[in-house]
Short mmCIF file of C-alpha atoms and ligand atoms in Angstrom, two decimals:
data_model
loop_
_atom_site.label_atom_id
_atom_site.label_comp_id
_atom_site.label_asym_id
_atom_site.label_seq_id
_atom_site.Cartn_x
_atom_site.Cartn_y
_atom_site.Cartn_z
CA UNK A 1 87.21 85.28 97.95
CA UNK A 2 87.20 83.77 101.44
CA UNK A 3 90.01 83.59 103.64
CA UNK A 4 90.67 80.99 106.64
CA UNK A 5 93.50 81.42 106.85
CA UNK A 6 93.96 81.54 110.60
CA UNK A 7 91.22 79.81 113.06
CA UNK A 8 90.69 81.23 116.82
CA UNK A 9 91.58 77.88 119.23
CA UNK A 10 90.80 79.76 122.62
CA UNK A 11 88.34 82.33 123.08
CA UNK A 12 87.07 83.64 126.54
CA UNK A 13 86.46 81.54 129.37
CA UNK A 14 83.69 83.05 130.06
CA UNK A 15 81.47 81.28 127.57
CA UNK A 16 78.47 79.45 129.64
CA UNK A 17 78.31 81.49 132.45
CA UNK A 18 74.93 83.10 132.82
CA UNK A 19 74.88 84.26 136.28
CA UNK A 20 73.41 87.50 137.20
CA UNK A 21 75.63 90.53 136.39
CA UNK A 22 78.22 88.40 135.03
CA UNK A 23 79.09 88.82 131.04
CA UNK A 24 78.21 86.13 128.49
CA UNK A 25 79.90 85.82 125.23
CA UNK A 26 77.66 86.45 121.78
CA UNK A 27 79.48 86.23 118.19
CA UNK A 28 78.17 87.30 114.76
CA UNK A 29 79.57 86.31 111.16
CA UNK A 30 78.69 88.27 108.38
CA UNK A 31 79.93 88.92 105.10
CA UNK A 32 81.91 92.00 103.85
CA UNK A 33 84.46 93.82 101.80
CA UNK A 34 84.14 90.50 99.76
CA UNK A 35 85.56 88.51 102.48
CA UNK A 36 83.99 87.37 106.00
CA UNK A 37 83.82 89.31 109.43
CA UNK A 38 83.16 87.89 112.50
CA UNK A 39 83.26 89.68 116.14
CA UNK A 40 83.18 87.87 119.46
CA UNK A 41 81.84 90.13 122.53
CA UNK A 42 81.68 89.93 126.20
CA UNK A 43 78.77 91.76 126.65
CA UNK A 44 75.67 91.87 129.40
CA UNK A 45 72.99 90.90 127.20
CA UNK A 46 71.90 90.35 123.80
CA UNK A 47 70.77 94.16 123.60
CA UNK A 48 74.03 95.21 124.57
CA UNK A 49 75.93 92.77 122.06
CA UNK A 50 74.24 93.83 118.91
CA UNK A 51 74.89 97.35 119.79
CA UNK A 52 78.48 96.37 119.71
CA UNK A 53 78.46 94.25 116.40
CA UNK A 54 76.67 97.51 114.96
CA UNK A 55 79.84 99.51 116.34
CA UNK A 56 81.66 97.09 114.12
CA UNK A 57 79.81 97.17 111.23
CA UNK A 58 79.80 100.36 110.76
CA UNK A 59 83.04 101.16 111.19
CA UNK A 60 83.67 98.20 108.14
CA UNK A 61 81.16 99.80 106.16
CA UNK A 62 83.04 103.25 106.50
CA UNK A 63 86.11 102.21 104.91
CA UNK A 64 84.24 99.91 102.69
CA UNK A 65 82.75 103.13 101.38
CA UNK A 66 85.98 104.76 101.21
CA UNK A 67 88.54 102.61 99.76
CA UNK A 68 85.92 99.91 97.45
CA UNK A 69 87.52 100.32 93.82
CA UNK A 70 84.14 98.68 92.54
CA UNK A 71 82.25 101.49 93.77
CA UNK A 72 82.86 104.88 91.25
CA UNK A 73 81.76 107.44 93.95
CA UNK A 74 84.12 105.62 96.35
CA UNK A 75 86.70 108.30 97.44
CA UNK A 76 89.32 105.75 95.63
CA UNK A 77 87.37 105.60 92.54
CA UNK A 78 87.20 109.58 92.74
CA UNK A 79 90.87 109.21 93.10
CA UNK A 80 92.19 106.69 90.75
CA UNK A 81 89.87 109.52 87.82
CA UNK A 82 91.21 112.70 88.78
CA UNK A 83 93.85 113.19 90.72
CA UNK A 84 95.99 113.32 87.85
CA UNK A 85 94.51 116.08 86.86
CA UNK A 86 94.00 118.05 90.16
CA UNK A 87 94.68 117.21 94.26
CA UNK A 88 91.68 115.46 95.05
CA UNK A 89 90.45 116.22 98.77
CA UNK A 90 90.40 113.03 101.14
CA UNK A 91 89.04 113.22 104.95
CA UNK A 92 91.65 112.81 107.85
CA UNK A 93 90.94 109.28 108.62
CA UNK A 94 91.39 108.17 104.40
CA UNK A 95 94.36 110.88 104.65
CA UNK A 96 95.58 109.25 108.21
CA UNK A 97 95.31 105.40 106.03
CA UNK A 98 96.38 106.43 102.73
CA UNK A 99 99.62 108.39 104.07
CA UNK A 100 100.70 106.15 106.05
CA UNK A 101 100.44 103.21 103.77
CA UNK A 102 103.40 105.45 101.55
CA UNK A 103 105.45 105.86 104.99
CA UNK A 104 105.43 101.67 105.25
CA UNK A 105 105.94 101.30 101.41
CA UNK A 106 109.38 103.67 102.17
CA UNK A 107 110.57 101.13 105.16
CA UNK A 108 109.83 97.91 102.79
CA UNK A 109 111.86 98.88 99.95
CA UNK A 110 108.78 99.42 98.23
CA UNK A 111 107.75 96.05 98.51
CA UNK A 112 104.33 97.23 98.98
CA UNK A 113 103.20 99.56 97.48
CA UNK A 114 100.03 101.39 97.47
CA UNK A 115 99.78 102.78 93.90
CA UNK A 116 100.54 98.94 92.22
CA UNK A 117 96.96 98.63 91.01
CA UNK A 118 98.33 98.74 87.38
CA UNK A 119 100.20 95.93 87.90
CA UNK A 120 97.55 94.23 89.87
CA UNK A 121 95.42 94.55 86.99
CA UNK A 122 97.69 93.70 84.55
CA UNK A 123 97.50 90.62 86.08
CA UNK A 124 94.18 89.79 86.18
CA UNK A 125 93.15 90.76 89.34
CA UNK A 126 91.17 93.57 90.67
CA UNK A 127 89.06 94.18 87.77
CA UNK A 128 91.78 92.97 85.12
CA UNK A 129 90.71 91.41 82.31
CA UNK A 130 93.96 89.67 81.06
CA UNK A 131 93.49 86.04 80.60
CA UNK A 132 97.27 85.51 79.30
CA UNK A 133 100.55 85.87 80.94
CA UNK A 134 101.28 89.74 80.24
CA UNK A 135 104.32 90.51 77.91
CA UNK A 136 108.00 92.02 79.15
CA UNK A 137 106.81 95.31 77.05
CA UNK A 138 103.58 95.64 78.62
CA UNK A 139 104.95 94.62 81.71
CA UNK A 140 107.80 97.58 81.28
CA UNK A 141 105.40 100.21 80.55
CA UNK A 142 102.94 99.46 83.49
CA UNK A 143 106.08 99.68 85.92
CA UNK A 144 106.24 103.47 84.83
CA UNK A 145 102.86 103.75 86.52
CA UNK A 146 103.56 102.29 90.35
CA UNK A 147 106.20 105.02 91.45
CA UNK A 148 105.64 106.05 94.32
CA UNK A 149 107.55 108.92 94.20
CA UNK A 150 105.10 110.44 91.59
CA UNK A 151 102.08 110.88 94.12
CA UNK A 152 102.08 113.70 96.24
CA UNK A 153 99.89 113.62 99.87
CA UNK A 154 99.64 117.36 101.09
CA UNK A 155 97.31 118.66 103.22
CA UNK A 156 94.65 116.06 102.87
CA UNK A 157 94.99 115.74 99.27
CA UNK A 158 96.32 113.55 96.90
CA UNK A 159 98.23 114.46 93.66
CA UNK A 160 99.39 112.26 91.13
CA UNK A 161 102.41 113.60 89.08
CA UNK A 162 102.37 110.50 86.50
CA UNK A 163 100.08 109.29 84.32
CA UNK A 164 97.67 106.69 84.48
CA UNK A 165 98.47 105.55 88.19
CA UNK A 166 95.83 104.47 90.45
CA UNK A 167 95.91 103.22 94.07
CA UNK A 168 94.70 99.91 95.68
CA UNK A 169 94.19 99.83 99.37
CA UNK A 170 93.30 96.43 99.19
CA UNK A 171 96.68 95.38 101.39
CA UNK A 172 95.43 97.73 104.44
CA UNK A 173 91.97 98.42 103.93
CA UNK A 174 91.04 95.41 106.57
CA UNK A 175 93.18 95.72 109.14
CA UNK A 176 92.39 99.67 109.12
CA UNK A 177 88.86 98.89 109.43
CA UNK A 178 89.73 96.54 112.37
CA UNK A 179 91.44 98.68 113.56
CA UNK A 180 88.71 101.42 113.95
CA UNK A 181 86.19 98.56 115.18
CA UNK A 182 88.48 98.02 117.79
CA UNK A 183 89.01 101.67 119.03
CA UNK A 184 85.31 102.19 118.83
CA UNK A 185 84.59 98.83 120.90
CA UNK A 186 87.06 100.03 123.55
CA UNK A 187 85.84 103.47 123.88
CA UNK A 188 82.52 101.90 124.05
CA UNK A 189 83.36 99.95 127.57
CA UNK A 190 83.79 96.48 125.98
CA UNK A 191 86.09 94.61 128.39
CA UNK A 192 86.86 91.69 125.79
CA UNK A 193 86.40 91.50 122.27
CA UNK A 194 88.02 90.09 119.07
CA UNK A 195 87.02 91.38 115.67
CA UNK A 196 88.29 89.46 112.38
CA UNK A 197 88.18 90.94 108.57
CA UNK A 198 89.10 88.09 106.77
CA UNK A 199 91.64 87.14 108.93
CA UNK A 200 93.02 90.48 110.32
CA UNK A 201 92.22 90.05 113.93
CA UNK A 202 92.45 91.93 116.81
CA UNK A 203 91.41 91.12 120.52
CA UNK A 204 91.14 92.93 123.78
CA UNK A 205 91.13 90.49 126.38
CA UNK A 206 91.75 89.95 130.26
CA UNK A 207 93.56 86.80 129.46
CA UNK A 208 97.62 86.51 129.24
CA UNK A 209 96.98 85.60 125.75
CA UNK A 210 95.25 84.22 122.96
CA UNK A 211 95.81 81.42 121.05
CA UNK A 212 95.33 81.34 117.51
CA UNK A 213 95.93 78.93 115.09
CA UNK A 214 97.90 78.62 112.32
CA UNK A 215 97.02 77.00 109.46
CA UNK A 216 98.89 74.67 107.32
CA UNK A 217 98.78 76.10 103.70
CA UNK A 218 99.18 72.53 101.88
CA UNK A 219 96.37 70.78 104.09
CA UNK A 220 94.04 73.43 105.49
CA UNK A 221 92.12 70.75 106.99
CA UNK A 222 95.64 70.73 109.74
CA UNK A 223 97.41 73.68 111.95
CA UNK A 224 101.23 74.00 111.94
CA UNK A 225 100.97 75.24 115.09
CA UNK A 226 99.79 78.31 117.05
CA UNK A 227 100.49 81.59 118.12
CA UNK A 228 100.23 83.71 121.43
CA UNK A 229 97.80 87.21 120.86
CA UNK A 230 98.46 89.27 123.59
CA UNK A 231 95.64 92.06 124.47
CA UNK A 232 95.60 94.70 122.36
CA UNK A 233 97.85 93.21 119.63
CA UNK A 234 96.88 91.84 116.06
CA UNK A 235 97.79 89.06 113.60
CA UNK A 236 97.29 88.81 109.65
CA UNK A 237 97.85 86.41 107.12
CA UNK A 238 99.00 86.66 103.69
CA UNK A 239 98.29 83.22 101.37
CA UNK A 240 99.39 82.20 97.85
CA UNK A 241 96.39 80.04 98.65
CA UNK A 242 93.86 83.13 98.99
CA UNK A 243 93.71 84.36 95.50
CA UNK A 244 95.28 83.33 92.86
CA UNK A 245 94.90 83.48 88.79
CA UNK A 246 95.84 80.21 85.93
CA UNK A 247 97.41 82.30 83.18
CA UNK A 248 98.17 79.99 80.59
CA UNK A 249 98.06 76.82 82.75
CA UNK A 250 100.63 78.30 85.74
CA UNK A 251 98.97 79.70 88.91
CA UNK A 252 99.93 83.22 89.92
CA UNK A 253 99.00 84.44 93.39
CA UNK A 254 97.34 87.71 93.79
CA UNK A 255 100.39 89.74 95.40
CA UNK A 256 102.48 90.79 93.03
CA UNK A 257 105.94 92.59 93.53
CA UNK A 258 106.33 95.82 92.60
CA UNK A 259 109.83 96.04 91.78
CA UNK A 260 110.38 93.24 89.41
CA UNK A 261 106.46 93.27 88.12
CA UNK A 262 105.61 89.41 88.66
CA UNK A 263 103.69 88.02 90.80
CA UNK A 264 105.81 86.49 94.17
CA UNK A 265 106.23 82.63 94.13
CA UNK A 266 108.74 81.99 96.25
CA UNK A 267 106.65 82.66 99.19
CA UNK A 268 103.60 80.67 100.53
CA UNK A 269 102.08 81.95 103.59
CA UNK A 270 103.54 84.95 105.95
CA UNK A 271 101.88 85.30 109.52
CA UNK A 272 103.01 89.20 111.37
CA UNK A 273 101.68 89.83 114.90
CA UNK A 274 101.92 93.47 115.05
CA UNK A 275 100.63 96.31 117.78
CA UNK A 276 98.34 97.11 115.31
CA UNK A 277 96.07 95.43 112.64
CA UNK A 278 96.90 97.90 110.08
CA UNK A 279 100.90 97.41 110.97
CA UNK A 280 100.28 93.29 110.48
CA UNK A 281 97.94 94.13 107.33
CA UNK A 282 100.27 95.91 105.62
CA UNK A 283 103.44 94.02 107.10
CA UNK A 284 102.08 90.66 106.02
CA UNK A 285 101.43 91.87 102.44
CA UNK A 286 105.16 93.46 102.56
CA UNK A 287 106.93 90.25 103.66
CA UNK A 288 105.51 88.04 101.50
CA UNK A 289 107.21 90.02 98.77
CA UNK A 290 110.23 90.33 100.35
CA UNK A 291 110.72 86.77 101.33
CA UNK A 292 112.48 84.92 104.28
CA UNK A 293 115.96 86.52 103.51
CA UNK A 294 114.45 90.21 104.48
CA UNK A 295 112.98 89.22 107.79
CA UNK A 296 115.88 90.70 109.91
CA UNK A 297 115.43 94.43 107.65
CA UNK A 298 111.69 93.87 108.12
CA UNK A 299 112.42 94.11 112.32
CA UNK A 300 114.81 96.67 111.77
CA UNK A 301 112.43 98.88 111.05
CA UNK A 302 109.21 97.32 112.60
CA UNK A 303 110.73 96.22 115.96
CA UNK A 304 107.76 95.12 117.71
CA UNK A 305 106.40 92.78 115.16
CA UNK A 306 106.78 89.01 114.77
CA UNK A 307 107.19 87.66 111.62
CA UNK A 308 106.49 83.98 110.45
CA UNK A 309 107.40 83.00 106.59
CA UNK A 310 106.72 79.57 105.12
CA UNK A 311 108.65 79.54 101.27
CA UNK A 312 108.97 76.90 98.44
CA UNK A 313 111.81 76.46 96.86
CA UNK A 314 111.33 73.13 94.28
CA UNK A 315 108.68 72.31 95.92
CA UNK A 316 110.52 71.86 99.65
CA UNK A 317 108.61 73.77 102.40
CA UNK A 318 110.59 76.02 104.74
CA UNK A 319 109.52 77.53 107.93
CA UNK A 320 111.51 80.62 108.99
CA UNK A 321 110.51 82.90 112.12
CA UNK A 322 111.45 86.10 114.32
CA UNK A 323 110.50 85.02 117.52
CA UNK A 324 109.89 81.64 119.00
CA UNK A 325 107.96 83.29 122.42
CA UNK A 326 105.07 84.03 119.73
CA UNK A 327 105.25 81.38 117.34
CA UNK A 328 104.88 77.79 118.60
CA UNK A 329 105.25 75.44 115.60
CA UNK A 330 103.76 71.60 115.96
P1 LIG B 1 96.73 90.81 101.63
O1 LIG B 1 95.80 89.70 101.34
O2 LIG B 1 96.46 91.59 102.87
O3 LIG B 1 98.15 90.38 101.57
O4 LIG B 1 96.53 91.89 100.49
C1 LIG B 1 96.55 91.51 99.16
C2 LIG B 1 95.99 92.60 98.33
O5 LIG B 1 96.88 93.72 98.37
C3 LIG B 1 95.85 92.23 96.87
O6 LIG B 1 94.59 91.66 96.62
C4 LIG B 1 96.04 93.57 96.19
O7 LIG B 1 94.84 94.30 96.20
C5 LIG B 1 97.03 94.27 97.08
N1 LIG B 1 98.44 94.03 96.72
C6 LIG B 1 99.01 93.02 96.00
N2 LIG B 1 100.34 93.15 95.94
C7 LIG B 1 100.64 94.29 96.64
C8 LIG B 1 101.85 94.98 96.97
N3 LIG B 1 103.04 94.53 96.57
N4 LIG B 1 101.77 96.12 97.69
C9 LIG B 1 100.57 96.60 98.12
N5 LIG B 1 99.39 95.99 97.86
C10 LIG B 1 99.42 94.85 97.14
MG1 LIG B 2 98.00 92.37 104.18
#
């Protein structure tokens, strides 16, 4: 399950120069977390750079070993089993993730949620086995299972009060793990950097800005234009286009929206620049259920985020945006 969603245009202008003392720039792509990574570096030497893509790597592999729901002695495997019976104890960085994954699920109306692996499954995705378009009773009785209100995080422990719930931290999981790359790179001494998890990307550079592009979800062969990354900030895309299942001949993309139960379909593609990569992770995942018509309550409550939507509606594209500084559309 790749995603290309977004391409880097402009990297560092330092590329070439080999001078004495003066940084070059290495990159490595690898595969993880069932998706691609790839990390740019300004670094010395070759030494020096691989030290930094380890940095990376392990910091992917941590939350790879925390939050992978293939993996049953993953700390969300340990969770999704028993913590209906009994508080299961998570460690402060899984704690820091997990709670704060609830707090953004409260400011999106619930439109994401972190317990809505039920539904994902029911679905087809995430290790669901349905091949056919789930039925209004089945589809009632799952909804029981993805309220958030029935999990309680205390003390680095999580405690689910209903039955049969399980979480998915597949809408954060990257952009934490960026997120951690990037901390580690910086307290590390890397001047400029950009790490991308399957398209959660975060830079640190000495530029004004970035440019990234933006690809066009119908012909992803073309951009529809390109957006400015300041230092320090992320971006993340959310696709109809990334995942998808055919359920009885109709595609159904793999985010699905927790309050009515069906997969989204109005939406296409949503684009967030955030301070953060978990904030545009989770944000991206959040507006594409919400839609176009929530962008305003969306910066209401995450005022330092941008916010790019492209919908259907009978098969007419629309391109709706927060902030036309950010977002420069061809
Ligand atoms: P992303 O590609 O970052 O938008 O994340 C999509 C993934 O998040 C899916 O593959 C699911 O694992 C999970 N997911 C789907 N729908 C939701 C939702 N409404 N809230 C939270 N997570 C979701
Ligand atoms: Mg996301």
């Amino acid at each position: 399950m790749k995603r290309f969603d977004v391409i880097i245009l402009v990297l560092f202008c330092i590329c070439g120069c080999k001078k004495l003392g003066k940084p070059e720039t290495f990159t490595q792509d690898w595969l993880t977390m069932g998706t691609f990574a790839s990390c740019t570096v300004s670094a010395e030497n070759s030494e020096q750079a691989d030290k930094y893509f380890k940095i990376v790597k392990d910091e992917f592999d941590k939350i790879s070993k925390s939050f992978n729901i293939y993996n049953t002695n993953s700390i969300i495997s340990i969770i999704n089993r028993d913590a209906h019976f009994s508080p299961v104890k998570v460690n402060d960085n899984e704690f820091c993730i997990i709670t704060n994954s609830f707090a953004c699920s409260q400011k999106t109306e619930t439109a994401f949620n972190p317990v809505c692996l039920p539904l994902i499954r029911l679905w087809g995705f995430n290790g669901g086995t349905n091949t056919t378009v789930p039925t209004q009773p089945m589809i009632d009785e799952v909804m029981e299972r993805v309220d958030i209100s029935k999990v309680i995080c205390e003390t680095n422990t999580i405690f689910f009060i209903g039955e049969n719930m399980q979480l998915d931290m597949g809408g954060v999981a990257k952009g934490s793990a960026v997120d951690m790359a990037y901390d580690e790179l910086e307290k590390a001494g890397c001047m400029e950097f950009m790490v991308n998890l399957g398209g959660n990307i975060r830079a640190q550079t000495l530029k004004e800005h970035l440019l990234i592009g933006i690809r066009d979800p119908f012909d992803k062969e073309n951009l529809i234009g390109t957006l400015k990354l300041k230092s320090g900030e992320a971006v993340a895309t959310s696709g109809d286009y990334e995942r998808f299942v055919i359920l009885d001949g109709v595609k159904y993309p793999h985010i699905i929206d927790p309050r009515s139960g069906y997969p989204v379909k109005k939406t296409v593609a949503t684009t967030i620049v955030a301070p953060n990569a978990t904030m545009s992770d989770i944000l991206s995942t959040a507006t594409f259920v919400l839609g176009k018509e929530k962008i305003d309550d969306v910066l209401y409550q995450f005022p330092d985020v941008a916010i790019l939507v492209i919908s259907k509606n009978d098969g007419k594209m629309s391109i709706s945006m927060s902030n036309e500084e950010v977002f420069d559309l061809l």
